[in-house]
mmCIF file of C-alpha atoms in Angstrom:
data_model
loop_
_atom_site.group_PDB
_atom_site.id
_atom_site.type_symbol
_atom_site.label_atom_id
_atom_site.label_comp_id
_atom_site.label_asym_id
_atom_site.label_seq_id
_atom_site.Cartn_x
_atom_site.Cartn_y
_atom_site.Cartn_z
ATOM 1 C CA GLU A 1 -46.722 -0.720 27.457
ATOM 2 C CA ALA A 2 -49.119 -1.711 30.229
ATOM 3 C CA GLY A 3 -51.271 -4.759 29.690
ATOM 4 C CA VAL A 4 -54.837 -5.296 30.818
ATOM 5 C CA THR A 5 -55.073 -4.426 34.503
ATOM 6 C CA GLN A 6 -57.717 -5.660 36.914
ATOM 7 C CA SER A 7 -58.651 -4.796 40.458
ATOM 8 C CA PRO A 8 -58.992 -5.986 43.086
ATOM 9 C CA THR A 9 -56.774 -9.059 42.885
ATOM 10 C CA HIS A 10 -58.791 -10.822 45.557
ATOM 11 C CA LEU A 11 -62.219 -10.127 46.971
ATOM 12 C CA ILE A 12 -64.144 -11.934 49.695
ATOM 13 C CA LYS A 13 -67.877 -11.322 49.974
ATOM 14 C CA THR A 14 -70.774 -12.781 51.878
ATOM 15 C CA ARG A 15 -73.661 -14.500 50.129
ATOM 16 C CA GLY A 16 -76.302 -11.935 49.114
ATOM 17 C CA GLN A 17 -73.845 -9.042 48.885
ATOM 18 C CA GLN A 18 -72.739 -7.228 45.740
ATOM 19 C CA ALA A 19 -69.284 -7.347 44.151
ATOM 20 C CA THR A 20 -67.727 -4.835 41.757
ATOM 21 C CA LEU A 21 -64.680 -5.729 39.676
ATOM 22 C CA ARG A 22 -62.751 -3.250 37.571
ATOM 23 C CA CYS A 23 -60.722 -3.470 34.380
ATOM 24 C CA SER A 24 -58.488 -1.118 32.417
ATOM 25 C CA PRO A 25 -57.838 -2.220 28.840
ATOM 26 C CA ILE A 26 -54.628 -1.880 26.892
ATOM 27 C CA SER A 27 -54.215 1.659 25.591
ATOM 28 C CA GLY A 28 -55.963 2.021 22.237
ATOM 29 C CA HIS A 29 -58.240 -0.971 22.754
ATOM 30 C CA THR A 30 -61.944 -0.200 22.655
ATOM 31 C CA SER A 31 -63.368 -3.698 23.112
ATOM 32 C CA VAL A 32 -63.549 -5.243 26.575
ATOM 33 C CA TYR A 33 -64.619 -8.781 27.417
ATOM 34 C CA TRP A 34 -65.441 -10.466 30.720
ATOM 35 C CA TYR A 35 -65.075 -14.187 31.380
ATOM 36 C CA GLN A 36 -65.742 -16.378 34.399
ATOM 37 C CA GLN A 37 -63.437 -19.291 35.202
ATOM 38 C CA ALA A 38 -64.732 -21.429 38.042
ATOM 39 C CA LEU A 39 -62.285 -23.823 39.678
ATOM 40 C CA GLY A 40 -61.498 -26.684 37.325
ATOM 41 C CA LEU A 41 -63.789 -25.366 34.602
ATOM 42 C CA GLY A 42 -63.208 -23.607 31.314
ATOM 43 C CA LEU A 43 -63.589 -19.943 30.515
ATOM 44 C CA GLN A 44 -67.235 -18.970 30.215
ATOM 45 C CA PHE A 45 -68.089 -15.813 28.279
ATOM 46 C CA LEU A 46 -69.961 -13.193 30.301
ATOM 47 C CA LEU A 47 -70.063 -9.857 28.481
ATOM 48 C CA TRP A 48 -68.557 -7.939 25.576
ATOM 49 C CA TYR A 49 -68.449 -4.145 25.446
ATOM 50 C CA ASP A 50 -67.337 -1.938 22.606
ATOM 51 C CA GLU A 51 -67.471 1.850 22.375
ATOM 52 C CA GLY A 52 -69.474 2.006 25.574
ATOM 53 C CA GLU A 53 -72.203 -0.357 24.414
ATOM 54 C CA GLU A 54 -72.971 -3.937 25.459
ATOM 55 C CA ARG A 55 -72.561 -5.950 22.256
ATOM 56 C CA ASN A 56 -73.131 -9.504 23.440
ATOM 57 C CA ARG A 57 -73.988 -11.376 26.600
ATOM 58 C CA GLY A 58 -73.345 -14.957 27.670
ATOM 59 C CA ASN A 59 -75.754 -17.355 29.392
ATOM 60 C CA PHE A 60 -75.639 -15.747 32.809
ATOM 61 C CA PRO A 61 -78.507 -14.375 34.935
ATOM 62 C CA PRO A 62 -79.277 -10.630 34.925
ATOM 63 C CA ARG A 63 -77.606 -10.171 38.310
ATOM 64 C CA PHE A 64 -74.364 -10.187 36.316
ATOM 65 C CA SER A 65 -74.088 -6.769 34.721
ATOM 66 C CA GLY A 66 -71.485 -4.263 33.762
ATOM 67 C CA ARG A 67 -70.653 -1.130 31.898
ATOM 68 C CA GLN A 68 -67.929 0.502 29.891
ATOM 69 C CA PHE A 69 -66.848 4.048 30.588
ATOM 70 C CA PRO A 70 -65.858 6.767 28.075
ATOM 71 C CA ASN A 71 -62.185 5.974 28.688
ATOM 72 C CA TYR A 72 -62.970 2.335 27.734
ATOM 73 C CA SER A 73 -62.369 0.978 31.209
ATOM 74 C CA SER A 74 -65.048 -1.355 32.456
ATOM 75 C CA GLU A 75 -66.596 -2.740 35.576
ATOM 76 C CA LEU A 76 -68.438 -5.958 36.255
ATOM 77 C CA ASN A 77 -71.122 -6.020 38.924
ATOM 78 C CA VAL A 78 -72.464 -9.178 40.478
ATOM 79 C CA ASN A 79 -75.550 -8.706 42.644
ATOM 80 C CA ALA A 80 -77.116 -11.072 45.166
ATOM 81 C CA LEU A 81 -73.950 -13.172 45.337
ATOM 82 C CA GLU A 82 -74.289 -16.930 45.504
ATOM 83 C CA LEU A 83 -71.670 -19.436 46.626
ATOM 84 C CA GLU A 84 -71.286 -20.735 43.070
ATOM 85 C CA ASP A 85 -70.201 -17.270 41.910
ATOM 86 C CA SER A 86 -66.818 -17.980 43.500
ATOM 87 C CA ALA A 87 -64.406 -17.944 40.567
ATOM 88 C CA LEU A 88 -61.610 -16.166 38.762
ATOM 89 C CA TYR A 89 -63.061 -13.281 36.751
ATOM 90 C CA LEU A 90 -60.965 -12.429 33.731
ATOM 91 C CA CYS A 91 -61.087 -9.233 31.748
ATOM 92 C CA ALA A 92 -59.667 -9.010 28.234
ATOM 93 C CA SER A 93 -59.346 -6.312 25.615
ATOM 94 C CA SER A 94 -58.748 -5.962 21.890
ATOM 95 C CA LEU A 95 -58.844 -3.480 19.075
ATOM 96 C CA ALA A 96 -62.301 -3.162 17.551
ATOM 97 C CA GLY A 97 -63.192 -5.695 14.871
ATOM 98 C CA SER A 98 -63.049 -9.454 14.772
ATOM 99 C CA GLY A 99 -59.790 -11.239 14.154
ATOM 100 C CA ASN A 100 -57.754 -8.976 16.408
ATOM 101 C CA THR A 101 -55.774 -10.531 19.223
ATOM 102 C CA ILE A 102 -57.583 -10.568 22.556
ATOM 103 C CA TYR A 103 -55.293 -10.014 25.542
ATOM 104 C CA PHE A 104 -56.206 -11.050 29.076
ATOM 105 C CA GLY A 105 -55.494 -9.570 32.462
ATOM 106 C CA GLU A 106 -54.421 -11.588 35.490
ATOM 107 C CA GLY A 107 -57.935 -11.762 36.852
ATOM 108 C CA SER A 108 -59.804 -11.022 40.052
ATOM 109 C CA TRP A 109 -60.463 -13.853 42.472
ATOM 110 C CA LEU A 110 -63.929 -13.623 43.975
ATOM 111 C CA THR A 111 -64.713 -15.808 46.951
ATOM 112 C CA VAL A 112 -68.275 -15.916 48.264
ATOM 113 C CA VAL A 113 -68.706 -17.268 51.784
ATOM 114 C CA GLU B 1 -73.635 -22.925 18.405
ATOM 115 C CA ASP B 2 -69.846 -22.725 18.344
ATOM 116 C CA GLN B 3 -68.098 -25.625 20.089
ATOM 117 C CA VAL B 4 -64.479 -26.395 20.916
ATOM 118 C CA THR B 5 -63.198 -29.755 22.145
ATOM 119 C CA GLN B 6 -59.629 -30.239 23.303
ATOM 120 C CA SER B 7 -57.785 -33.511 23.789
ATOM 121 C CA PRO B 8 -56.231 -34.994 25.735
ATOM 122 C CA GLU B 9 -57.467 -33.428 28.989
ATOM 123 C CA ALA B 10 -54.069 -34.004 30.542
ATOM 124 C CA LEU B 11 -50.683 -34.993 29.145
ATOM 125 C CA ARG B 12 -47.542 -35.977 30.950
ATOM 126 C CA LEU B 13 -44.254 -35.846 29.023
ATOM 127 C CA GLN B 14 -40.617 -36.376 29.800
ATOM 128 C CA GLU B 15 -38.326 -33.478 29.005
ATOM 129 C CA GLY B 16 -37.426 -33.714 25.316
ATOM 130 C CA GLU B 17 -40.405 -35.946 24.441
ATOM 131 C CA SER B 18 -42.309 -34.229 21.607
ATOM 132 C CA SER B 19 -46.086 -34.469 21.302
ATOM 133 C CA SER B 20 -49.203 -32.755 19.948
ATOM 134 C CA LEU B 21 -52.347 -31.291 21.479
ATOM 135 C CA ASN B 22 -55.610 -31.375 19.543
ATOM 136 C CA CYS B 23 -58.383 -28.799 19.234
ATOM 137 C CA SER B 24 -61.503 -29.761 17.280
ATOM 138 C CA TYR B 25 -64.024 -27.048 16.542
ATOM 139 C CA THR B 26 -67.461 -26.394 15.121
ATOM 140 C CA VAL B 27 -68.188 -22.846 14.059
ATOM 141 C CA SER B 28 -70.582 -21.264 11.584
ATOM 142 C CA GLY B 29 -67.851 -19.127 10.056
ATOM 143 C CA LEU B 30 -64.308 -19.106 11.413
ATOM 144 C CA ARG B 31 -62.760 -15.679 11.850
ATOM 145 C CA GLY B 32 -59.809 -16.903 13.877
ATOM 146 C CA LEU B 33 -58.538 -19.751 16.055
ATOM 147 C CA PHE B 34 -56.553 -18.691 19.089
ATOM 148 C CA TRP B 35 -54.111 -20.570 21.304
ATOM 149 C CA TYR B 36 -53.321 -19.418 24.833
ATOM 150 C CA ARG B 37 -51.160 -20.697 27.653
ATOM 151 C CA GLN B 38 -52.447 -20.408 31.229
ATOM 152 C CA ASP B 39 -50.381 -20.925 34.362
ATOM 153 C CA PRO B 40 -52.201 -21.757 37.629
ATOM 154 C CA GLY B 41 -53.968 -18.738 39.095
ATOM 155 C CA LYS B 42 -52.967 -16.480 36.201
ATOM 156 C CA GLY B 43 -54.692 -15.032 33.166
ATOM 157 C CA PRO B 44 -54.279 -16.683 29.747
ATOM 158 C CA GLU B 45 -51.186 -15.635 27.812
ATOM 159 C CA PHE B 46 -51.625 -15.225 24.061
ATOM 160 C CA LEU B 47 -49.623 -17.582 21.851
ATOM 161 C CA PHE B 48 -51.006 -17.695 18.292
ATOM 162 C CA THR B 49 -53.868 -16.755 16.033
ATOM 163 C CA LEU B 50 -54.588 -18.816 12.917
ATOM 164 C CA TYR B 51 -56.996 -17.532 10.313
ATOM 165 C CA SER B 52 -57.269 -20.054 7.482
ATOM 166 C CA ALA B 53 -56.788 -23.749 6.802
ATOM 167 C CA GLY B 54 -53.199 -24.613 5.995
ATOM 168 C CA GLU B 55 -51.757 -21.793 8.060
ATOM 169 C CA GLU B 56 -48.903 -22.558 10.471
ATOM 170 C CA LYS B 57 -47.203 -20.432 13.127
ATOM 171 C CA GLU B 58 -44.183 -21.113 15.299
ATOM 172 C CA LYS B 59 -42.793 -19.738 18.524
ATOM 173 C CA GLU B 60 -39.772 -21.331 20.165
ATOM 174 C CA ARG B 61 -40.716 -24.990 20.797
ATOM 175 C CA LEU B 62 -44.360 -24.514 19.799
ATOM 176 C CA LYS B 63 -45.940 -24.832 16.365
ATOM 177 C CA ALA B 64 -49.643 -24.401 15.655
ATOM 178 C CA THR B 65 -51.402 -25.702 12.550
ATOM 179 C CA LEU B 66 -54.973 -25.359 11.300
ATOM 180 C CA THR B 67 -57.321 -27.441 9.144
ATOM 181 C CA LYS B 68 -61.000 -26.868 8.428
ATOM 182 C CA LYS B 69 -62.033 -28.991 11.411
ATOM 183 C CA GLU B 70 -59.168 -28.898 13.896
ATOM 184 C CA SER B 71 -55.966 -27.334 15.056
ATOM 185 C CA PHE B 72 -52.857 -28.920 16.501
ATOM 186 C CA LEU B 73 -50.307 -27.473 18.886
ATOM 187 C CA HIS B 74 -47.051 -29.342 18.392
ATOM 188 C CA ILE B 75 -44.517 -29.182 21.206
ATOM 189 C CA THR B 76 -40.983 -30.097 20.186
ATOM 190 C CA ALA B 77 -38.453 -31.166 22.810
ATOM 191 C CA PRO B 78 -40.452 -29.670 25.695
ATOM 192 C CA LYS B 79 -38.871 -28.346 28.867
ATOM 193 C CA PRO B 80 -40.342 -28.302 32.399
ATOM 194 C CA GLU B 81 -41.128 -24.608 31.997
ATOM 195 C CA ASP B 82 -43.576 -25.541 29.226
ATOM 196 C CA SER B 83 -45.820 -27.080 31.897
ATOM 197 C CA ALA B 84 -49.136 -25.215 31.830
ATOM 198 C CA THR B 85 -52.700 -25.493 30.606
ATOM 199 C CA TYR B 86 -53.024 -24.815 26.890
ATOM 200 C CA LEU B 87 -56.321 -23.299 25.784
ATOM 201 C CA CYS B 88 -57.839 -23.206 22.322
ATOM 202 C CA ALA B 89 -60.587 -20.766 21.352
ATOM 203 C CA VAL B 90 -62.525 -19.851 18.230
ATOM 204 C CA GLN B 91 -63.964 -16.573 17.083
ATOM 205 C CA ASP B 92 -66.688 -16.682 14.482
ATOM 206 C CA THR B 93 -67.492 -14.056 11.918
ATOM 207 C CA GLY B 94 -70.647 -12.987 13.737
ATOM 208 C CA PHE B 95 -69.199 -12.019 17.112
ATOM 209 C CA GLN B 96 -65.882 -10.883 18.556
ATOM 210 C CA LYS B 97 -66.144 -13.061 21.656
ATOM 211 C CA LEU B 98 -63.984 -16.159 21.976
ATOM 212 C CA VAL B 99 -65.454 -19.596 22.700
ATOM 213 C CA PHE B 100 -62.961 -21.680 24.640
ATOM 214 C CA GLY B 101 -62.281 -25.366 25.029
ATOM 215 C CA THR B 102 -61.613 -26.759 28.496
ATOM 216 C CA GLY B 103 -57.873 -26.970 27.850
ATOM 217 C CA THR B 104 -55.091 -29.537 27.987
ATOM 218 C CA ARG B 105 -53.023 -29.673 31.179
ATOM 219 C CA LEU B 106 -49.422 -30.357 30.203
ATOM 220 C CA LEU B 107 -46.844 -31.526 32.704
ATOM 221 C CA VAL B 108 -43.246 -31.895 31.568
ATOM 222 C CA SER B 109 -40.989 -33.790 33.943
ATOM 223 C CA PRO B 110 -37.194 -33.313 34.018
#
């Protein structure tokens, strides 16, 4: 069974541009989570989607946004890129409801130059 | 606000030298405590979920335990392939998101 898949693996953007990252959850999972992991730092929660709705948002500016599609896949958009947005962006998925295991993808590396 | 503190930040062991990693947490209502392993440049790999104080889970050389304030990840007779960053996270009853600690970097030398 396929795990959480993310694309692209690597992305290089210029400051001020927009980046779009994509995620396909494990089949049957309706909840999708996005995390940012900057170099040497811990995982910071960005967004949680379930059944197409944004359920919770971390302490990030509004230029970080996303959506979940009817097939439960998701995309993360980062507008007006800043150098400090350079990080590994991790997508995860789980069955609906708390207490279920949350599985992560391999991440998308975003480099802003 | 939920908080997770992991110690030590880094740990160097000789192959076969057992040790424990600590995860202290503050959460309004614990739904689950999760342990993950992360290799450099990769996504976290799920290891265990613990739900209530007193619970223990084992997988190969790893054993996770949980109290009301902390969790321990015991590593018995580690091998070099156990070298990785081990992450602890909590999920409270209010939200499904995980709140992570900053991890313990484990290096096992042959």
